[in-house]
Amino acid sequence: MILLKIILWIFLSLLILILSIIFLAIVPRLKGRLIFNNQQLHFKGSFLFGLLKIYYSEKILFIKFLNFKVYQPKDKEKKNLDELTEEETTTEEDEKEEKKKKEKQEKSFKKPSLHLISLGLNLVKKIIRIIAPKYAYLKLKFGIDDPYFTGLTGLIYNTLFYPLNRVKRYEFIYEPVYNDVALEYEGDFYVNFSVLQLIIPVLRFILRKDVRDYLDFHPIKKLFSKKEKHVVIE
């Protein structure tokens, strides 16, 4: 009886630990702010309710956890270039196996229907909306001493970036320079989202019957079918 209680206590402790790790991985929000211009780049990010902080400024990275420095660059840091430039060699057998795997994947690939494609595009839109900056500012001054090509860059801006100014707290400014060479920029971006926000729409997408049929994702049916086969064989 005592042994059973010890086993249950250990099981519950492991379960609580696993649930706590999952909670800390998906619920806290990822926050980050990026500020840059021609001369400098600054980044400040936080995670785990501000317990983990990351700073990047003047090409120096700092990482803090519970206000203790986890990573700080040394004054004299040397790296062995030979280790970084090592190349992995593959044998002929490995190449043959990779070719066979690719052939199997090509044969097993099923063309998705238009309905599934539209569902996938909607999922991508939702993910983009979640991870998109809550605040975005970018100012670009550009010129290449050629009015024609400078005008083309303005056309690209009007097509891709100018419509984003309709989004709340978004501001994209483009200043073309037609008679001189120029490149000046400055920006400020702020992101704030959690992993849980990404998991929910992905789960909703995968749990749809038509998506599961396309992916052949039926773990419960396969589990019961294996049990039935095992019983029949016995």
PDB file of N, CA and C in Angstrom, residues 26 119-128 130-131 193-212 215 217:
ATOM      1  N   ILE A  26       3.801  27.763 -23.504  1.00  0.00           N
ATOM      2  CA  ILE A  26       2.810  28.231 -24.473  1.00  0.00           C
ATOM      3  C   ILE A  26       1.978  29.416 -24.001  1.00  0.00           C
ATOM      4  N   LEU A 119      -8.618  26.714 -47.049  1.00  0.00           N
ATOM      5  CA  LEU A 119      -8.490  26.576 -45.597  1.00  0.00           C
ATOM      6  C   LEU A 119      -7.047  26.836 -45.153  1.00  0.00           C
ATOM      7  N   GLY A 120      -6.081  26.317 -45.931  1.00  0.00           N
ATOM      8  CA  GLY A 120      -4.681  26.552 -45.610  1.00  0.00           C
ATOM      9  C   GLY A 120      -4.299  28.021 -45.697  1.00  0.00           C
ATOM     10  N   LEU A 121      -4.816  28.712 -46.716  1.00  0.00           N
ATOM     11  CA  LEU A 121      -4.536  30.139 -46.858  1.00  0.00           C
ATOM     12  C   LEU A 121      -5.144  30.938 -45.699  1.00  0.00           C
ATOM     13  N   ASN A 122      -6.343  30.540 -45.269  1.00  0.00           N
ATOM     14  CA  ASN A 122      -6.968  31.217 -44.122  1.00  0.00           C
ATOM     15  C   ASN A 122      -6.149  31.006 -42.854  1.00  0.00           C
ATOM     16  N   LEU A 123      -5.587  29.798 -42.707  1.00  0.00           N
ATOM     17  CA  LEU A 123      -4.737  29.524 -41.548  1.00  0.00           C
ATOM     18  C   LEU A 123      -3.493  30.400 -41.579  1.00  0.00           C
ATOM     19  N   VAL A 124      -2.882  30.524 -42.743  1.00  0.00           N
ATOM     20  CA  VAL A 124      -1.691  31.377 -42.884  1.00  0.00           C
ATOM     21  C   VAL A 124      -2.028  32.826 -42.544  1.00  0.00           C
ATOM     22  N   LYS A 125      -3.178  33.305 -43.002  1.00  0.00           N
ATOM     23  CA  LYS A 125      -3.600  34.674 -42.686  1.00  0.00           C
ATOM     24  C   LYS A 125      -3.749  34.878 -41.183  1.00  0.00           C
ATOM     25  N   LYS A 126      -4.367  33.892 -40.504  1.00  0.00           N
ATOM     26  CA  LYS A 126      -4.557  34.007 -39.058  1.00  0.00           C
ATOM     27  C   LYS A 126      -3.216  34.054 -38.332  1.00  0.00           C
ATOM     28  N   ILE A 127      -2.265  33.201 -38.755  1.00  0.00           N
ATOM     29  CA  ILE A 127      -0.947  33.170 -38.117  1.00  0.00           C
ATOM     30  C   ILE A 127      -0.211  34.490 -38.347  1.00  0.00           C
ATOM     31  N   ILE A 128      -0.306  35.031 -39.560  1.00  0.00           N
ATOM     32  CA  ILE A 128       0.342  36.305 -39.866  1.00  0.00           C
ATOM     33  C   ILE A 128      -0.239  37.424 -38.999  1.00  0.00           C
ATOM     34  N   ILE A 130      -1.477  37.116 -36.068  1.00  0.00           N
ATOM     35  CA  ILE A 130      -1.058  36.932 -34.678  1.00  0.00           C
ATOM     36  C   ILE A 130       0.372  37.419 -34.465  1.00  0.00           C
ATOM     37  N   ILE A 131       1.273  37.031 -35.367  1.00  0.00           N
ATOM     38  CA  ILE A 131       2.696  37.350 -35.177  1.00  0.00           C
ATOM     39  C   ILE A 131       3.071  38.713 -35.759  1.00  0.00           C
ATOM     40  N   PHE A 193       2.904  38.394 -28.698  1.00  0.00           N
ATOM     41  CA  PHE A 193       2.002  37.261 -28.921  1.00  0.00           C
ATOM     42  C   PHE A 193       2.480  36.076 -28.091  1.00  0.00           C
ATOM     43  N   SER A 194       1.629  35.065 -27.970  1.00  0.00           N
ATOM     44  CA  SER A 194       1.972  33.849 -27.231  1.00  0.00           C
ATOM     45  C   SER A 194       1.909  32.645 -28.162  1.00  0.00           C
ATOM     46  N   VAL A 195       2.607  31.586 -27.782  1.00  0.00           N
ATOM     47  CA  VAL A 195       2.600  30.353 -28.575  1.00  0.00           C
ATOM     48  C   VAL A 195       1.206  29.744 -28.580  1.00  0.00           C
ATOM     49  N   LEU A 196       0.467  29.910 -27.486  1.00  0.00           N
ATOM     50  CA  LEU A 196      -0.890  29.376 -27.397  1.00  0.00           C
ATOM     51  C   LEU A 196      -1.787  29.966 -28.477  1.00  0.00           C
ATOM     52  N   GLN A 197      -1.597  31.239 -28.787  1.00  0.00           N
ATOM     53  CA  GLN A 197      -2.374  31.876 -29.850  1.00  0.00           C
ATOM     54  C   GLN A 197      -2.127  31.224 -31.202  1.00  0.00           C
ATOM     55  N   LEU A 198      -0.931  30.681 -31.408  1.00  0.00           N
ATOM     56  CA  LEU A 198      -0.613  29.995 -32.659  1.00  0.00           C
ATOM     57  C   LEU A 198      -1.140  28.563 -32.660  1.00  0.00           C
ATOM     58  N   ILE A 199      -1.135  27.925 -31.482  1.00  0.00           N
ATOM     59  CA  ILE A 199      -1.540  26.522 -31.406  1.00  0.00           C
ATOM     60  C   ILE A 199      -3.033  26.362 -31.664  1.00  0.00           C
ATOM     61  N   ILE A 200      -3.849  27.274 -31.147  1.00  0.00           N
ATOM     62  CA  ILE A 200      -5.310  27.125 -31.245  1.00  0.00           C
ATOM     63  C   ILE A 200      -5.795  27.063 -32.698  1.00  0.00           C
ATOM     64  N   PRO A 201      -5.440  28.014 -33.586  1.00  0.00           N
ATOM     65  CA  PRO A 201      -5.915  27.903 -34.975  1.00  0.00           C
ATOM     66  C   PRO A 201      -5.329  26.700 -35.706  1.00  0.00           C
ATOM     67  N   VAL A 202      -4.091  26.309 -35.371  1.00  0.00           N
ATOM     68  CA  VAL A 202      -3.487  25.131 -36.020  1.00  0.00           C
ATOM     69  C   VAL A 202      -4.243  23.871 -35.622  1.00  0.00           C
ATOM     70  N   LEU A 203      -4.605  23.740 -34.336  1.00  0.00           N
ATOM     71  CA  LEU A 203      -5.374  22.582 -33.877  1.00  0.00           C
ATOM     72  C   LEU A 203      -6.751  22.543 -34.529  1.00  0.00           C
ATOM     73  N   ARG A 204      -7.400  23.706 -34.615  1.00  0.00           N
ATOM     74  CA  ARG A 204      -8.708  23.757 -35.277  1.00  0.00           C
ATOM     75  C   ARG A 204      -8.613  23.314 -36.731  1.00  0.00           C
ATOM     76  N   PHE A 205      -7.517  23.692 -37.372  1.00  0.00           N
ATOM     77  CA  PHE A 205      -7.306  23.307 -38.772  1.00  0.00           C
ATOM     78  C   PHE A 205      -7.086  21.801 -38.896  1.00  0.00           C
ATOM     79  N   ILE A 206      -6.245  21.228 -38.031  1.00  0.00           N
ATOM     80  CA  ILE A 206      -5.924  19.801 -38.120  1.00  0.00           C
ATOM     81  C   ILE A 206      -7.115  18.930 -37.732  1.00  0.00           C
ATOM     82  N   LEU A 207      -7.941  19.393 -36.785  1.00  0.00           N
ATOM     83  CA  LEU A 207      -9.060  18.589 -36.301  1.00  0.00           C
ATOM     84  C   LEU A 207     -10.260  18.586 -37.242  1.00  0.00           C
ATOM     85  N   ARG A 208     -10.230  19.357 -38.291  1.00  0.00           N
ATOM     86  CA  ARG A 208     -11.295  19.321 -39.287  1.00  0.00           C
ATOM     87  C   ARG A 208     -11.296  17.960 -39.993  1.00  0.00           C
ATOM     88  N   LYS A 209     -12.467  17.421 -40.245  1.00  0.00           N
ATOM     89  CA  LYS A 209     -12.564  16.076 -40.815  1.00  0.00           C
ATOM     90  C   LYS A 209     -11.934  15.996 -42.198  1.00  0.00           C
ATOM     91  N   ASP A 210     -12.194  16.996 -43.059  1.00  0.00           N
ATOM     92  CA  ASP A 210     -11.636  16.958 -44.409  1.00  0.00           C
ATOM     93  C   ASP A 210     -10.113  17.047 -44.403  1.00  0.00           C
ATOM     94  N   VAL A 211      -9.563  17.814 -43.449  1.00  0.00           N
ATOM     95  CA  VAL A 211      -8.105  17.912 -43.343  1.00  0.00           C
ATOM     96  C   VAL A 211      -7.518  16.603 -42.832  1.00  0.00           C
ATOM     97  N   ARG A 212      -8.181  15.986 -41.844  1.00  0.00           N
ATOM     98  CA  ARG A 212      -7.693  14.708 -41.320  1.00  0.00           C
ATOM     99  C   ARG A 212      -7.774  13.610 -42.374  1.00  0.00           C
ATOM    100  N   LEU A 215      -4.796  14.196 -44.706  1.00  0.00           N
ATOM    101  CA  LEU A 215      -3.527  13.829 -44.077  1.00  0.00           C
ATOM    102  C   LEU A 215      -3.504  12.381 -43.606  1.00  0.00           C
ATOM    103  N   PHE A 217      -4.961  11.236 -40.985  1.00  0.00           N
ATOM    104  CA  PHE A 217      -4.669  11.367 -39.564  1.00  0.00           C
ATOM    105  C   PHE A 217      -5.888  10.895 -38.766  1.00  0.00           C
TER     106      PHE A 217
END
